[in-house]
Amino acid sequence: MAYDWFNRTGPDPADANQDALEWARLAYARLKAQQEEQKQEQEEEHKEAPPEAIAPPPSPEPPSPDPTPVLSLLEQAAAQRAERQQAIGVATPETAAAPQAAPGPEPSLGDFDTVFTWSAEVLAAQGKRADQVSLEEIDWLGRLRGGLEKTRQGFVTQLLDKLGDDPLTPEVLDDLETTLLRADVGVKATDQVLDALRQRLNLEVVDPSEGLRFLKEQLRAILDKPIQASPAALLAPQRQQLNVWLLVGVNGVGKTTTLGKLANLAVRSGYSCLIAAADTFRAAAVQQVQVWGERSNVPVVANPSANADPAAVVYDAIGAAQAKGTELVLVDTAGRLQTKHNLMEELAKVRRIIDKLAPEAVVESLLVLDASQGQNGLRQAMAFAKAAGLTGVVLTKLDGSGRGGVALAVASEAGLPIRFIGAGEGIRDLRPFNSFEFVEALLAR
């Protein structure tokens, strides 16, 4: 059964489980029993399968020696049009009813180690019961913690050294300021955190453990502020309705890869999905999108012509989605700089096409940012927010940089909600953003 990541239960620390280790043991035993049960079911299904079900496929017939007939220009145009319609599902409506297979291997349960117990503690702190936890969540938390390792090595080690074993002092806060700025947390977020800590010091003596807990609260508040100001706390496609998500950003930030991972996430969460390959300017961009579509069994609408009109691709994709009743259309747009007026106008044209063809659609414009770019990525976010009507940010490549603190700068200075984060190169290394889990992974000991 698919795990719906888009409608996952949010954190509720008020119901936190106090005995995290016992919770972890119960959760591990339950997940292990589930895995063994699934393994036995698969073995029984394999034994009961008839011999013809596992017979090798017949050898292909040799190609016909007849030469391909030469078509006239009109016949070639008609054939290309028919292929294009068939590709988007207009000519073969029966393909719309074909179920989409769950892509990729399922996560497996590892050892009962420190990573598992840490993941269990994070889930327990959010009010999860041991019988509610899923292997999907345990697997992701382990990936997130591992993805933030470089940031944690440079950030947390210095942070804990600054806190030490003595109560917090003004001198410690000055050192903490330097640590936060080096992690690309940003000036505004750093000032906000330090002001709160200084006010707390004026009221009472704060020991290191209480200081760390208070610091986590302040970081979560910064990350949650733009999310709370948005229409929805969790960005999810609306069921039984057309949703169109535009992915924008400069070249090299992982935009197309992120789109492929989002498509995989949507399919795994039980949504029908379609990809519009509207990045028609970058060499091999369409082919790259098609590979991602094949990996997740998601249809791709594309135009094979060189430098095709992106708006025309989106036009075809919207028509195909409406014909099939598809819930989510992911649009891969050309990489652009915010200073390129013609490309920004092209993006506006795509948006007008969507509004004209599907005025009822729920449209999101997501900026993909490379975390390793640090403050340069922040400047991109602020510029795109003005030019492209952004509704959220996808933060990628957290595993390849020690600048994971840029998430706080994006939230505080650009005022944009972070909707998804990528913490690895695998197809499953992208998930909806959860501030509680992010801060816990960032400050894990």
mmCIF file of C-alpha atoms in Angstrom, residues 7-199:
data_model
loop_
_atom_site.group_PDB
_atom_site.id
_atom_site.type_symbol
_atom_site.label_atom_id
_atom_site.label_comp_id
_atom_site.label_asym_id
_atom_site.label_seq_id
_atom_site.Cartn_x
_atom_site.Cartn_y
_atom_site.Cartn_z
ATOM 1 C CA ASN A 7 -0.651 14.091 3.499
ATOM 2 C CA ARG A 8 1.617 12.908 6.267
ATOM 3 C CA THR A 9 0.657 13.563 9.870
ATOM 4 C CA GLY A 10 2.389 16.693 11.127
ATOM 5 C CA PRO A 11 4.363 17.124 14.339
ATOM 6 C CA ASP A 12 2.578 17.256 17.669
ATOM 7 C CA PRO A 13 5.279 17.511 20.343
ATOM 8 C CA ALA A 14 2.631 17.865 23.068
ATOM 9 C CA ASP A 15 1.933 14.113 22.738
ATOM 10 C CA ALA A 16 5.588 13.129 22.742
ATOM 11 C CA ASN A 17 6.518 9.652 23.905
ATOM 12 C CA GLN A 18 8.849 9.987 26.877
ATOM 13 C CA ASP A 19 10.432 6.529 26.688
ATOM 14 C CA ALA A 20 12.000 6.841 23.236
ATOM 15 C CA LEU A 21 14.244 3.764 23.541
ATOM 16 C CA GLU A 22 11.347 1.463 24.432
ATOM 17 C CA TRP A 23 9.326 3.087 21.645
ATOM 18 C CA ALA A 24 12.169 2.315 19.224
ATOM 19 C CA ARG A 25 12.284 -1.342 20.286
ATOM 20 C CA LEU A 26 8.536 -1.739 19.767
ATOM 21 C CA ALA A 27 8.641 0.004 16.407
ATOM 22 C CA TYR A 28 11.614 -2.087 15.242
ATOM 23 C CA ALA A 29 9.946 -5.350 16.258
ATOM 24 C CA ARG A 30 6.764 -4.372 14.455
ATOM 25 C CA LEU A 31 8.574 -3.337 11.265
ATOM 26 C CA LYS A 32 10.692 -6.492 11.303
ATOM 27 C CA ALA A 33 7.566 -8.649 11.621
ATOM 28 C CA GLN A 34 5.948 -6.793 8.724
ATOM 29 C CA GLN A 35 9.035 -7.289 6.556
ATOM 30 C CA GLU A 36 9.183 -11.011 7.319
ATOM 31 C CA GLU A 37 5.477 -11.366 6.532
ATOM 32 C CA GLN A 38 5.895 -9.613 3.173
ATOM 33 C CA LYS A 39 8.889 -11.791 2.365
ATOM 34 C CA GLN A 40 6.908 -14.968 3.065
ATOM 35 C CA GLU A 41 4.000 -13.752 0.928
ATOM 36 C CA GLN A 42 6.341 -13.066 -1.983
ATOM 37 C CA GLU A 43 7.922 -16.526 -1.663
ATOM 38 C CA GLU A 44 4.489 -18.195 -1.615
ATOM 39 C CA GLU A 45 3.358 -16.221 -4.661
ATOM 40 C CA HIS A 46 6.498 -17.307 -6.493
ATOM 41 C CA LYS A 47 5.908 -20.975 -5.633
ATOM 42 C CA GLU A 48 2.251 -20.828 -6.717
ATOM 43 C CA ALA A 49 3.014 -19.104 -10.029
ATOM 44 C CA PRO A 50 2.367 -21.416 -13.050
ATOM 45 C CA PRO A 51 5.417 -22.378 -15.124
ATOM 46 C CA GLU A 52 4.256 -20.367 -18.106
ATOM 47 C CA ALA A 53 4.195 -17.236 -15.917
ATOM 48 C CA ILE A 54 7.959 -17.364 -15.519
ATOM 49 C CA ALA A 55 8.761 -18.756 -18.991
ATOM 50 C CA PRO A 56 11.295 -16.751 -21.003
ATOM 51 C CA PRO A 57 9.815 -14.372 -23.544
ATOM 52 C CA PRO A 58 9.644 -15.607 -27.152
ATOM 53 C CA SER A 59 12.498 -14.584 -29.411
ATOM 54 C CA PRO A 60 11.701 -11.560 -31.529
ATOM 55 C CA GLU A 61 10.788 -12.088 -35.165
ATOM 56 C CA PRO A 62 13.386 -11.027 -37.713
ATOM 57 C CA PRO A 63 12.781 -7.639 -39.258
ATOM 58 C CA SER A 64 10.936 -7.509 -42.531
ATOM 59 C CA PRO A 65 13.174 -7.036 -45.558
ATOM 60 C CA ASP A 66 10.654 -4.724 -47.180
ATOM 61 C CA PRO A 67 12.075 -1.216 -47.570
ATOM 62 C CA THR A 68 10.336 1.660 -45.786
ATOM 63 C CA PRO A 69 8.105 3.511 -48.280
ATOM 64 C CA VAL A 70 9.009 7.120 -49.031
ATOM 65 C CA LEU A 71 6.310 9.495 -47.706
ATOM 66 C CA SER A 72 5.381 12.835 -49.093
ATOM 67 C CA LEU A 73 5.787 15.971 -46.962
ATOM 68 C CA LEU A 74 2.051 16.020 -46.203
ATOM 69 C CA GLU A 75 2.107 12.353 -45.233
ATOM 70 C CA GLN A 76 5.146 12.916 -43.030
ATOM 71 C CA ALA A 77 3.418 15.823 -41.270
ATOM 72 C CA ALA A 78 0.286 13.744 -40.727
ATOM 73 C CA ALA A 79 2.336 10.863 -39.341
ATOM 74 C CA GLN A 80 4.217 13.162 -36.956
ATOM 75 C CA ARG A 81 0.940 14.684 -35.763
ATOM 76 C CA ALA A 82 -0.526 11.233 -35.150
ATOM 77 C CA GLU A 83 2.567 10.172 -33.189
ATOM 78 C CA ARG A 84 2.389 13.337 -31.127
ATOM 79 C CA GLN A 85 -1.295 12.800 -30.316
ATOM 80 C CA GLN A 86 -0.658 9.181 -29.434
ATOM 81 C CA ALA A 87 2.219 10.242 -27.144
ATOM 82 C CA ILE A 88 -0.063 12.526 -25.131
ATOM 83 C CA GLY A 89 -2.891 9.999 -24.993
ATOM 84 C CA VAL A 90 -5.388 11.600 -27.369
ATOM 85 C CA ALA A 91 -5.473 8.856 -29.975
ATOM 86 C CA THR A 92 -5.438 5.942 -27.514
ATOM 87 C CA PRO A 93 -7.781 6.694 -24.604
ATOM 88 C CA GLU A 94 -7.569 3.133 -23.373
ATOM 89 C CA THR A 95 -4.029 3.823 -22.158
ATOM 90 C CA ALA A 96 -5.385 6.391 -19.687
ATOM 91 C CA ALA A 97 -6.938 3.651 -17.582
ATOM 92 C CA ALA A 98 -3.700 1.702 -17.271
ATOM 93 C CA PRO A 99 -2.555 1.652 -13.633
ATOM 94 C CA GLN A 100 0.844 3.057 -12.804
ATOM 95 C CA ALA A 101 3.202 0.614 -11.151
ATOM 96 C CA ALA A 102 4.890 1.587 -7.915
ATOM 97 C CA PRO A 103 8.442 2.483 -9.018
ATOM 98 C CA GLY A 104 11.677 1.477 -7.423
ATOM 99 C CA PRO A 105 12.509 -1.061 -4.717
ATOM 100 C CA GLU A 106 10.930 -0.733 -1.304
ATOM 101 C CA PRO A 107 13.146 0.348 1.605
ATOM 102 C CA SER A 108 14.482 -2.460 3.760
ATOM 103 C CA LEU A 109 14.893 -2.552 7.517
ATOM 104 C CA GLY A 110 18.498 -2.271 8.669
ATOM 105 C CA ASP A 111 20.069 -2.936 12.044
ATOM 106 C CA PHE A 112 18.801 -1.630 15.352
ATOM 107 C CA ASP A 113 21.574 0.959 15.495
ATOM 108 C CA THR A 114 22.053 4.573 16.534
ATOM 109 C CA VAL A 115 20.553 5.870 13.290
ATOM 110 C CA PHE A 116 17.369 3.853 13.800
ATOM 111 C CA THR A 117 17.044 4.842 17.451
ATOM 112 C CA TRP A 118 17.605 8.510 16.545
ATOM 113 C CA SER A 119 14.936 8.298 13.832
ATOM 114 C CA ALA A 120 12.579 6.626 16.281
ATOM 115 C CA GLU A 121 13.222 9.349 18.865
ATOM 116 C CA VAL A 122 12.396 12.061 16.297
ATOM 117 C CA LEU A 123 9.134 10.343 15.365
ATOM 118 C CA ALA A 124 8.215 9.734 18.992
ATOM 119 C CA ALA A 125 8.835 13.409 19.778
ATOM 120 C CA GLN A 126 6.235 14.281 17.144
ATOM 121 C CA GLY A 127 3.521 12.254 18.837
ATOM 122 C CA LYS A 128 3.762 9.143 16.680
ATOM 123 C CA ARG A 129 2.845 5.832 18.273
ATOM 124 C CA ALA A 130 4.986 2.771 17.715
ATOM 125 C CA ASP A 131 2.169 1.129 15.750
ATOM 126 C CA GLN A 132 1.872 4.170 13.456
ATOM 127 C CA VAL A 133 5.452 4.408 12.234
ATOM 128 C CA SER A 134 6.242 3.337 8.682
ATOM 129 C CA LEU A 135 9.454 2.049 7.187
ATOM 130 C CA GLU A 136 9.224 4.909 4.669
ATOM 131 C CA GLU A 137 9.624 7.441 7.499
ATOM 132 C CA ILE A 138 12.485 5.593 9.177
ATOM 133 C CA ASP A 139 14.256 5.254 5.833
ATOM 134 C CA TRP A 140 13.877 8.974 5.022
ATOM 135 C CA LEU A 141 15.060 10.200 8.413
ATOM 136 C CA GLY A 142 18.204 8.121 8.055
ATOM 137 C CA ARG A 143 18.779 9.627 4.616
ATOM 138 C CA LEU A 144 18.149 13.151 5.917
ATOM 139 C CA ARG A 145 20.580 12.750 8.803
ATOM 140 C CA GLY A 146 23.212 11.372 6.451
ATOM 141 C CA GLY A 147 22.569 14.113 3.901
ATOM 142 C CA LEU A 148 23.196 16.846 6.477
ATOM 143 C CA GLU A 149 26.425 15.259 7.687
ATOM 144 C CA LYS A 150 28.721 17.860 6.100
ATOM 145 C CA THR A 151 26.732 20.761 7.519
ATOM 146 C CA ARG A 152 26.598 19.079 10.918
ATOM 147 C CA GLN A 153 30.346 18.467 11.004
ATOM 148 C CA GLY A 154 31.135 22.122 10.461
ATOM 149 C CA PHE A 155 28.171 23.597 12.315
ATOM 150 C CA VAL A 156 27.211 21.407 15.235
ATOM 151 C CA THR A 157 30.741 20.559 16.327
ATOM 152 C CA GLN A 158 31.574 24.246 16.655
ATOM 153 C CA LEU A 159 28.183 24.941 18.224
ATOM 154 C CA LEU A 160 28.603 22.331 20.955
ATOM 155 C CA ASP A 161 32.133 23.545 21.606
ATOM 156 C CA LYS A 162 30.774 27.057 22.056
ATOM 157 C CA LEU A 163 28.068 25.895 24.440
ATOM 158 C CA GLY A 164 30.458 23.737 26.439
ATOM 159 C CA ASP A 165 29.565 22.637 29.970
ATOM 160 C CA ASP A 166 29.122 26.101 31.476
ATOM 161 C CA PRO A 167 26.042 28.341 31.490
ATOM 162 C CA LEU A 168 25.642 30.570 28.449
ATOM 163 C CA THR A 169 27.408 33.901 28.627
ATOM 164 C CA PRO A 170 27.458 36.973 26.339
ATOM 165 C CA GLU A 171 30.881 35.869 25.113
ATOM 166 C CA VAL A 172 29.483 32.477 24.111
ATOM 167 C CA LEU A 173 26.703 34.206 22.173
ATOM 168 C CA ASP A 174 29.259 36.274 20.262
ATOM 169 C CA ASP A 175 31.037 33.088 19.205
ATOM 170 C CA LEU A 176 27.693 31.520 18.339
ATOM 171 C CA GLU A 177 26.969 34.435 16.004
ATOM 172 C CA THR A 178 30.126 33.676 14.019
ATOM 173 C CA THR A 179 29.208 29.994 13.820
ATOM 174 C CA LEU A 180 25.719 30.717 12.477
ATOM 175 C CA LEU A 181 26.967 33.142 9.854
ATOM 176 C CA ARG A 182 29.598 30.676 8.609
ATOM 177 C CA ALA A 183 26.842 28.097 8.119
ATOM 178 C CA ASP A 184 25.054 30.575 5.784
ATOM 179 C CA VAL A 185 22.146 30.975 8.181
ATOM 180 C CA GLY A 186 21.979 34.630 7.112
ATOM 181 C CA VAL A 187 22.201 37.920 8.970
ATOM 182 C CA LYS A 188 18.485 38.320 9.646
ATOM 183 C CA ALA A 189 17.980 34.821 11.042
ATOM 184 C CA THR A 190 21.183 35.041 13.078
ATOM 185 C CA ASP A 191 20.118 38.358 14.633
ATOM 186 C CA GLN A 192 16.692 36.926 15.455
ATOM 187 C CA VAL A 193 18.151 33.884 17.201
ATOM 188 C CA LEU A 194 20.729 35.841 19.172
ATOM 189 C CA ASP A 195 18.219 38.503 20.248
ATOM 190 C CA ALA A 196 15.964 35.789 21.650
ATOM 191 C CA LEU A 197 18.880 34.152 23.475
ATOM 192 C CA ARG A 198 20.051 37.483 24.929
ATOM 193 C CA GLN A 199 16.548 38.239 26.202
#
